[in-house]
PDB file of C-alpha atoms in Angstrom:
ATOM      1  CA  UNK A   1      -0.001   0.030  -0.020  1.00 51.00           C
ATOM      2  CA  UNK A   2       1.040   3.618  -0.175  1.00 54.00           C
ATOM      3  CA  UNK A   3       3.068   5.296   2.441  1.00 52.00           C
ATOM      4  CA  UNK A   4       3.501   8.940   3.121  1.00 53.00           C
ATOM      5  CA  UNK A   5       7.196   8.670   2.431  1.00 54.00           C
ATOM      6  CA  UNK A   6       7.809   6.999  -0.948  1.00 53.00           C
ATOM      7  CA  UNK A   7      11.415   7.197  -2.130  1.00 54.00           C
ATOM      8  CA  UNK A   8      10.364   6.904  -5.782  1.00 53.00           C
ATOM      9  CA  UNK A   9       7.744   9.756  -5.641  1.00 52.00           C
ATOM     10  CA  UNK A  10       8.524  12.716  -7.841  1.00 54.00           C
ATOM     11  CA  UNK A  11       7.331  15.133  -5.263  1.00 55.00           C
ATOM     12  CA  UNK A  12       8.444  15.730  -1.743  1.00 51.00           C
ATOM     13  CA  UNK A  13       5.594  14.493   0.523  1.00 53.00           C
ATOM     14  CA  UNK A  14       7.019  15.278   4.001  1.00 61.00           C
ATOM     15  CA  UNK A  15       4.967  14.244   6.856  1.00 66.00           C
ATOM     16  CA  UNK A  16       1.660  15.194   5.297  1.00 70.00           C
ATOM     17  CA  UNK A  17      -0.815  12.235   5.564  1.00 79.00           C
ATOM     18  CA  UNK A  18      -2.317  10.856   2.400  1.00 81.00           C
ATOM     19  CA  UNK A  19      -5.769  12.070   1.566  1.00 82.00           C
ATOM     20  CA  UNK A  20      -8.447   9.444   2.161  1.00 86.00           C
ATOM     21  CA  UNK A  21      -9.953   7.826  -0.968  1.00 88.00           C
ATOM     22  CA  UNK A  22     -13.389   9.403  -1.760  1.00 89.00           C
ATOM     23  CA  UNK A  23     -15.555   6.214  -2.078  1.00 91.00           C
ATOM     24  CA  UNK A  24     -18.774   8.159  -1.958  1.00 92.00           C
ATOM     25  CA  UNK A  25     -17.651  10.164  -4.942  1.00 91.00           C
ATOM     26  CA  UNK A  26     -16.757   6.941  -6.850  1.00 91.00           C
ATOM     27  CA  UNK A  27     -20.208   5.608  -6.102  1.00 94.00           C
ATOM     28  CA  UNK A  28     -21.831   8.782  -7.420  1.00 94.00           C
ATOM     29  CA  UNK A  29     -19.798   8.717 -10.576  1.00 95.00           C
ATOM     30  CA  UNK A  30     -20.833   5.036 -10.991  1.00 95.00           C
ATOM     31  CA  UNK A  31     -24.477   6.120 -10.626  1.00 97.00           C
ATOM     32  CA  UNK A  32     -23.789   8.785 -13.247  1.00 96.00           C
ATOM     33  CA  UNK A  33     -22.572   6.130 -15.641  1.00 97.00           C
ATOM     34  CA  UNK A  34     -25.643   3.978 -15.089  1.00 97.00           C
ATOM     35  CA  UNK A  35     -28.005   7.038 -15.616  1.00 97.00           C
ATOM     36  CA  UNK A  36     -26.000   8.120 -18.712  1.00 97.00           C
ATOM     37  CA  UNK A  37     -26.468   4.706 -20.330  1.00 97.00           C
ATOM     38  CA  UNK A  38     -30.112   4.681 -19.215  1.00 97.00           C
ATOM     39  CA  UNK A  39     -30.861   8.064 -20.788  1.00 96.00           C
ATOM     40  CA  UNK A  40     -29.036   7.116 -24.042  1.00 96.00           C
ATOM     41  CA  UNK A  41     -31.092   3.902 -24.309  1.00 96.00           C
ATOM     42  CA  UNK A  42     -34.333   5.904 -23.681  1.00 94.00           C
ATOM     43  CA  UNK A  43     -33.200   8.177 -26.463  1.00 93.00           C
ATOM     44  CA  UNK A  44     -32.751   5.264 -28.821  1.00 92.00           C
ATOM     45  CA  UNK A  45     -36.177   3.870 -27.881  1.00 91.00           C
ATOM     46  CA  UNK A  46     -37.759   7.289 -28.481  1.00 89.00           C
ATOM     47  CA  UNK A  47     -35.973   7.665 -31.845  1.00 87.00           C
ATOM     48  CA  UNK A  48     -36.672   4.083 -33.035  1.00 87.00           C
ATOM     49  CA  UNK A  49     -40.309   3.936 -32.126  1.00 88.00           C
ATOM     50  CA  UNK A  50     -40.982   7.378 -33.741  1.00 83.00           C
ATOM     51  CA  UNK A  51     -42.749   8.731 -30.664  1.00 80.00           C
ATOM     52  CA  UNK A  52     -40.830  11.979 -30.607  1.00 80.00           C
ATOM     53  CA  UNK A  53     -37.464  12.538 -32.397  1.00 78.00           C
ATOM     54  CA  UNK A  54     -36.758  15.734 -30.532  1.00 86.00           C
ATOM     55  CA  UNK A  55     -37.226  14.023 -27.109  1.00 88.00           C
ATOM     56  CA  UNK A  56     -34.968  11.228 -28.281  1.00 89.00           C
ATOM     57  CA  UNK A  57     -32.206  13.626 -29.233  1.00 90.00           C
ATOM     58  CA  UNK A  58     -32.690  15.389 -25.797  1.00 92.00           C
ATOM     59  CA  UNK A  59     -32.157  12.141 -23.926  1.00 94.00           C
ATOM     60  CA  UNK A  60     -29.040  11.409 -26.106  1.00 94.00           C
ATOM     61  CA  UNK A  61     -27.510  14.721 -25.180  1.00 95.00           C
ATOM     62  CA  UNK A  62     -28.465  14.424 -21.515  1.00 96.00           C
ATOM     63  CA  UNK A  63     -27.031  10.951 -21.392  1.00 96.00           C
ATOM     64  CA  UNK A  64     -23.825  12.056 -23.066  1.00 96.00           C
ATOM     65  CA  UNK A  65     -23.434  14.902 -20.583  1.00 96.00           C
ATOM     66  CA  UNK A  66     -23.741  12.424 -17.638  1.00 96.00           C
ATOM     67  CA  UNK A  67     -21.773   9.523 -19.209  1.00 96.00           C
ATOM     68  CA  UNK A  68     -18.585  11.235 -20.563  1.00 96.00           C
ATOM     69  CA  UNK A  69     -17.374  12.951 -17.227  1.00 95.00           C
ATOM     70  CA  UNK A  70     -18.498  10.112 -15.122  1.00 95.00           C
ATOM     71  CA  UNK A  71     -16.495   7.574 -17.050  1.00 96.00           C
ATOM     72  CA  UNK A  72     -13.414   9.834 -17.182  1.00 95.00           C
ATOM     73  CA  UNK A  73     -13.344  10.566 -13.415  1.00 94.00           C
ATOM     74  CA  UNK A  74     -14.105   6.870 -12.563  1.00 94.00           C
ATOM     75  CA  UNK A  75     -11.126   5.773 -14.591  1.00 94.00           C
ATOM     76  CA  UNK A  76      -8.960   8.388 -12.879  1.00 94.00           C
ATOM     77  CA  UNK A  77     -10.041   7.195  -9.424  1.00 93.00           C
ATOM     78  CA  UNK A  78      -9.315   3.568 -10.473  1.00 93.00           C
ATOM     79  CA  UNK A  79      -5.866   4.662 -11.549  1.00 94.00           C
ATOM     80  CA  UNK A  80      -5.435   6.378  -8.173  1.00 92.00           C
ATOM     81  CA  UNK A  81      -6.347   3.071  -6.371  1.00 91.00           C
ATOM     82  CA  UNK A  82      -3.924   1.003  -8.469  1.00 92.00           C
ATOM     83  CA  UNK A  83      -0.827   3.336  -8.215  1.00 91.00           C
ATOM     84  CA  UNK A  84       2.035   2.431  -5.878  1.00 88.00           C
ATOM     85  CA  UNK A  85       3.517   5.980  -5.715  1.00 89.00           C
ATOM     86  CA  UNK A  86       2.293   8.329  -3.078  1.00 86.00           C
ATOM     87  CA  UNK A  87       3.007  11.432  -5.108  1.00 87.00           C
ATOM     88  CA  UNK A  88       0.904  10.064  -8.102  1.00 91.00           C
ATOM     89  CA  UNK A  89      -1.881   9.166  -5.822  1.00 90.00           C
ATOM     90  CA  UNK A  90      -2.103  12.584  -4.263  1.00 89.00           C
ATOM     91  CA  UNK A  91      -1.883  14.288  -7.696  1.00 91.00           C
ATOM     92  CA  UNK A  92      -4.719  12.247  -9.067  1.00 91.00           C
ATOM     93  CA  UNK A  93      -6.956  12.557  -6.053  1.00 91.00           C
ATOM     94  CA  UNK A  94      -6.468  16.410  -5.889  1.00 90.00           C
ATOM     95  CA  UNK A  95      -7.521  16.677  -9.641  1.00 90.00           C
ATOM     96  CA  UNK A  96     -10.827  14.888  -9.149  1.00 89.00           C
ATOM     97  CA  UNK A  97     -13.797  17.080  -8.096  1.00 88.00           C
ATOM     98  CA  UNK A  98     -15.307  15.887  -4.899  1.00 81.00           C
ATOM     99  CA  UNK A  99     -19.123  15.444  -4.861  1.00 68.00           C
TER     100      UNK A  99
END
């Protein structure tokens, strides 16, 4: 696991403790992925059945707005979990918006 003093880290960590991993934020981004896929599927259903093409496009856009950042930040959080360097872990966690 990571320690606050990693000799291979590119930054000087000092005695500053590592920030805790934001599991709630990861759960919320996972919910964003599920909702994004759900909205895109609803958009396809609206478009395919011919009910309302404008409503289908609206769901596609809404699903894309939810899906793209949720996937990006979830991947970044998984990278932070898998890294062995404390400096890299801190850099990644500080760049992720906390929800």
